[in-house]
Short mmCIF file of C-alpha atoms in Angstrom, two decimals:
data_model
loop_
_atom_site.label_atom_id
_atom_site.label_comp_id
_atom_site.label_asym_id
_atom_site.label_seq_id
_atom_site.Cartn_x
_atom_site.Cartn_y
_atom_site.Cartn_z
CA MET A 1 0.00 0.00 0.00
CA THR A 2 1.47 3.36 -1.00
CA GLU A 3 1.07 6.64 0.79
CA ASP A 4 -1.44 7.77 -1.83
CA THR A 5 -3.71 4.79 -1.12
CA LEU A 6 -3.63 4.93 2.69
CA PRO A 7 -7.12 5.50 4.12
CA VAL A 8 -7.69 8.96 5.55
CA GLN A 9 -10.17 9.53 8.37
CA SER A 10 -10.71 13.26 8.60
CA GLY A 11 -11.48 14.55 12.09
CA LYS A 12 -10.64 11.25 13.80
CA GLN A 13 -9.30 11.62 17.33
CA ILE A 14 -5.81 10.12 17.41
CA ALA A 15 -4.73 8.26 20.54
CA ASP A 16 -2.49 5.27 21.17
CA ALA A 17 -4.32 2.17 22.36
CA PRO A 18 -3.18 -0.96 24.25
CA GLU A 19 -2.87 -4.12 22.16
CA ALA A 20 -0.92 -7.35 22.59
CA TRP A 21 -0.30 -9.82 19.76
CA GLU A 22 0.16 -13.49 20.59
CA VAL A 23 3.63 -14.54 21.72
CA THR A 24 4.41 -18.22 21.11
CA SER A 25 7.72 -18.22 23.00
CA THR A 26 9.88 -15.80 24.96
CA ALA A 27 13.37 -15.77 26.42
CA LEU A 28 15.73 -13.36 28.21
CA PRO A 29 19.15 -14.20 26.73
CA PHE A 30 20.86 -11.22 28.38
CA GLU A 31 20.17 -9.54 31.71
CA GLY A 32 22.36 -6.67 32.84
CA LYS A 33 22.46 -4.59 36.02
CA LYS A 34 19.50 -2.40 35.07
CA THR A 35 18.23 -3.59 31.69
CA GLY A 36 18.11 -6.74 29.60
CA VAL A 37 17.32 -8.08 26.14
CA ARG A 38 14.20 -10.15 25.51
CA THR A 39 13.49 -12.34 22.47
CA ASP A 40 9.83 -12.95 21.57
CA ASP A 41 8.31 -15.00 18.75
CA VAL A 42 5.27 -12.97 17.73
CA VAL A 43 2.29 -14.02 15.60
CA MET A 44 1.70 -11.50 12.78
CA PRO A 45 -1.76 -10.63 11.33
CA ASP A 46 -1.09 -12.91 8.33
CA GLY A 47 -0.38 -15.86 10.64
CA SER A 48 3.40 -15.85 10.23
CA VAL A 49 5.63 -15.91 13.28
CA VAL A 50 8.56 -13.50 13.48
CA ARG A 51 11.27 -12.98 16.10
CA ARG A 52 11.57 -9.64 17.83
CA ASP A 53 14.55 -8.70 20.06
CA TYR A 54 14.18 -5.67 22.30
CA GLN A 55 15.58 -4.04 25.41
CA VAL A 56 13.54 -4.45 28.58
CA HIS A 57 13.78 -1.37 30.75
CA PRO A 58 12.38 -0.37 34.18
CA GLY A 59 11.31 3.07 32.96
CA SER A 60 12.62 6.56 33.63
CA VAL A 61 11.66 10.04 34.73
CA ALA A 62 13.00 13.39 33.55
CA VAL A 63 12.55 16.91 34.91
CA LEU A 64 12.35 20.15 32.97
CA ALA A 65 13.07 22.58 35.82
CA LEU A 66 12.09 26.13 34.89
CA ASP A 67 13.28 29.09 36.99
CA ASP A 68 11.66 32.50 37.39
CA GLU A 69 13.89 33.96 34.64
CA ASP A 70 12.49 31.47 32.09
CA ARG A 71 15.67 29.40 32.09
CA VAL A 72 15.86 25.61 32.08
CA LEU A 73 18.30 23.74 34.29
CA VAL A 74 20.43 21.51 32.04
CA LEU A 75 23.50 19.37 32.53
CA SER A 76 26.21 18.03 30.24
CA GLN A 77 26.97 14.32 30.62
CA TYR A 78 29.10 11.82 28.67
CA ARG A 79 27.03 9.11 26.95
CA HIS A 80 29.27 6.27 25.88
CA PRO A 81 26.98 4.54 23.32
CA VAL A 82 26.91 7.67 21.13
CA ARG A 83 30.43 8.89 22.09
CA GLU A 84 29.25 12.40 22.90
CA LYS A 85 28.71 14.71 25.84
CA LEU A 86 25.05 15.62 25.63
CA TRP A 87 23.17 18.49 27.20
CA GLU A 88 20.24 16.96 29.06
CA ILE A 89 17.63 17.68 31.69
CA PRO A 90 17.89 15.83 35.03
CA ALA A 91 16.69 12.24 34.63
CA GLY A 92 17.01 8.78 36.09
CA LEU A 93 15.66 5.26 36.32
CA LEU A 94 12.63 4.03 38.21
CA ASP A 95 14.74 1.83 40.46
CA VAL A 96 11.89 0.13 42.31
CA PRO A 97 8.95 -1.61 40.56
CA GLY A 98 5.79 0.42 41.13
CA GLU A 99 7.77 3.43 42.33
CA ASN A 100 5.85 6.70 42.29
CA PRO A 101 7.38 8.63 39.36
CA LEU A 102 7.01 11.99 41.13
CA HIS A 103 9.05 10.70 44.06
CA ALA A 104 11.71 9.50 41.62
CA ALA A 105 11.71 12.86 39.81
CA ARG A 106 12.18 14.78 43.06
CA ARG A 107 15.09 12.48 43.90
CA GLU A 108 16.79 12.94 40.53
CA LEU A 109 16.45 16.73 40.68
CA TYR A 110 18.05 16.70 44.13
CA GLU A 111 20.83 14.25 43.27
CA GLU A 112 21.85 15.76 39.92
CA ALA A 113 21.28 19.46 40.57
CA HIS A 114 20.72 19.89 44.34
CA VAL A 115 17.46 21.67 43.54
CA LYS A 116 13.89 21.32 44.82
CA ALA A 117 10.62 22.53 43.28
CA GLU A 118 7.23 23.43 44.67
CA ASP A 119 5.05 23.17 41.54
CA TRP A 120 5.01 19.92 39.56
CA ARG A 121 3.04 18.91 36.46
CA VAL A 122 3.28 16.20 33.81
CA LEU A 123 4.69 17.61 30.59
CA ALA A 124 4.74 14.47 28.40
CA ASP A 125 4.85 10.67 28.51
CA VAL A 126 6.95 9.04 25.80
CA TYR A 127 8.40 5.73 24.62
CA THR A 128 11.99 6.52 23.71
CA THR A 129 12.50 3.88 20.96
CA PRO A 130 9.41 1.63 20.81
CA GLY A 131 10.77 -0.35 17.87
CA GLY A 132 13.63 -1.68 19.96
CA SER A 133 12.93 -1.00 23.65
CA ASP A 134 10.00 -0.89 26.07
CA GLU A 135 11.49 2.09 27.92
CA ALA A 136 8.82 4.57 29.00
CA VAL A 137 9.70 8.04 30.28
CA ARG A 138 7.55 10.54 32.14
CA ILE A 139 8.77 14.12 31.67
CA PHE A 140 7.76 16.53 34.42
CA LEU A 141 7.63 20.31 34.43
CA ALA A 142 8.98 21.65 37.74
CA ARG A 143 8.56 25.30 38.70
CA GLU A 144 9.16 27.50 41.74
CA ILE A 145 12.61 25.99 42.08
CA GLY A 146 15.23 26.69 44.73
CA ALA A 147 18.27 25.20 46.39
CA ALA A 148 17.66 21.85 48.09
CA ASP A 149 18.16 21.39 51.80
CA GLY A 150 21.05 19.43 53.28
CA GLU A 151 24.30 18.21 51.80
CA ARG A 152 24.86 17.79 48.07
CA TYR A 153 24.54 14.24 46.80
CA GLU A 154 27.94 12.64 46.18
CA VAL A 155 28.20 11.83 42.47
CA SER A 156 30.40 9.22 40.79
CA GLU A 157 31.27 7.69 37.40
CA GLU A 158 29.92 9.77 34.45
CA GLU A 159 28.04 12.07 36.81
CA ALA A 160 31.33 13.19 38.42
CA ASP A 161 32.12 15.06 35.17
CA MET A 162 28.76 16.81 34.81
CA GLU A 163 28.52 20.52 34.03
CA LEU A 164 25.39 22.41 35.12
CA ALA A 165 23.88 25.45 33.42
CA ARG A 166 20.67 27.45 33.21
CA VAL A 167 19.72 28.23 29.63
CA PRO A 168 16.82 30.36 28.31
CA VAL A 169 14.00 28.36 26.76
CA ALA A 170 14.34 30.22 23.47
CA ASP A 171 18.02 29.26 23.20
CA LEU A 172 17.20 25.58 23.75
CA VAL A 173 14.46 25.63 21.10
CA ARG A 174 16.91 27.20 18.65
CA GLY A 175 19.50 24.52 19.50
CA VAL A 176 17.01 21.70 18.98
CA LEU A 177 15.87 22.99 15.59
CA ALA A 178 19.48 23.67 14.53
CA GLY A 179 20.44 20.05 15.22
CA GLU A 180 22.79 21.00 18.06
CA LEU A 181 20.88 19.31 20.92
CA HIS A 182 19.92 15.63 20.68
CA ASN A 183 18.88 14.25 24.05
CA ASN A 184 15.38 12.80 23.73
CA CYS A 185 13.99 14.12 27.01
CA LEU A 186 15.41 17.61 26.52
CA VAL A 187 14.06 17.82 22.96
CA VAL A 188 10.58 16.52 23.87
CA GLY A 189 10.42 18.55 27.08
CA VAL A 190 11.40 21.89 25.57
CA LEU A 191 9.14 21.53 22.53
CA ALA A 192 6.22 20.31 24.67
CA LEU A 193 6.68 23.32 26.96
CA THR A 194 6.64 25.64 23.96
CA ALA A 195 3.56 23.96 22.50
CA ALA A 196 1.68 24.14 25.81
CA ARG A 197 2.45 27.83 26.15
CA SER A 198 1.28 28.62 22.62
CA GLY A 199 -1.86 26.52 23.06
CA PRO A 200 -3.94 25.80 26.16
CA GLY A 201 -1.38 27.13 28.66
CA LEU A 202 0.74 25.53 31.36
CA GLU A 203 -2.13 25.39 33.85
CA SER A 204 -3.85 22.89 31.52
CA LEU A 205 -1.04 20.33 31.95
CA ARG A 206 -1.89 17.13 33.77
CA PRO A 207 -1.32 17.00 37.53
CA ALA A 208 1.91 15.42 38.76
CA ASP A 209 0.06 12.32 40.00
CA ALA A 210 -1.79 11.67 36.72
CA PRO A 211 -2.17 7.95 35.87
CA TRP A 212 0.61 6.42 33.77
CA PRO A 213 -0.54 3.13 32.21
CA ALA A 214 2.94 2.39 30.86
CA ARG A 215 4.30 2.25 34.41
CA PRO A 216 1.47 1.92 36.96
CA PHE A 217 2.38 3.23 40.41
CA GLU A 218 1.08 3.70 43.92
CA ASN A 219 0.59 7.17 45.41
#
């Protein structure tokens, strides 16, 4: 079927929907410290069975922290798979199954930037690479930010080389569109923030405890 022959449903509301095709066999040939690789034999609509390999991932949270001067808190961190230092927003894994993502986001903001926030909302929920991983990320918008209480978290490994900065939103948007910034959560977060502002407004964003079917949690 070519693009010209694809059916078009004008005015249809577009929303992703849960669906699970039959799996005839499954295996976990590799399991690392935090993630693994699963191999599934999946029944296709035409009855054929194909093998799909994908990363299994606990899920992540990311925080777009916006200060009162309309600057976003970003950090530069080395990412070995792509051999680059990327500018990112604070982010981290959901270390405990069923962990409340807001609790995890508060923790990551404290650990990576020694910052706290009073106003939290959900900016976007995304699958990072759904063709090859089940990783789901919830991106929060954090406002009314200030220095965290207590001692700074002791960082190690790649985090020991992090550089922190506060960058105006407009500069980040320009960097994304110019192909200078590539981190998934930063790109999605900054563009979602811009879209919300130009549309229904930030007060229309979902509350911080909004349901997240991709990673159900307890309040």
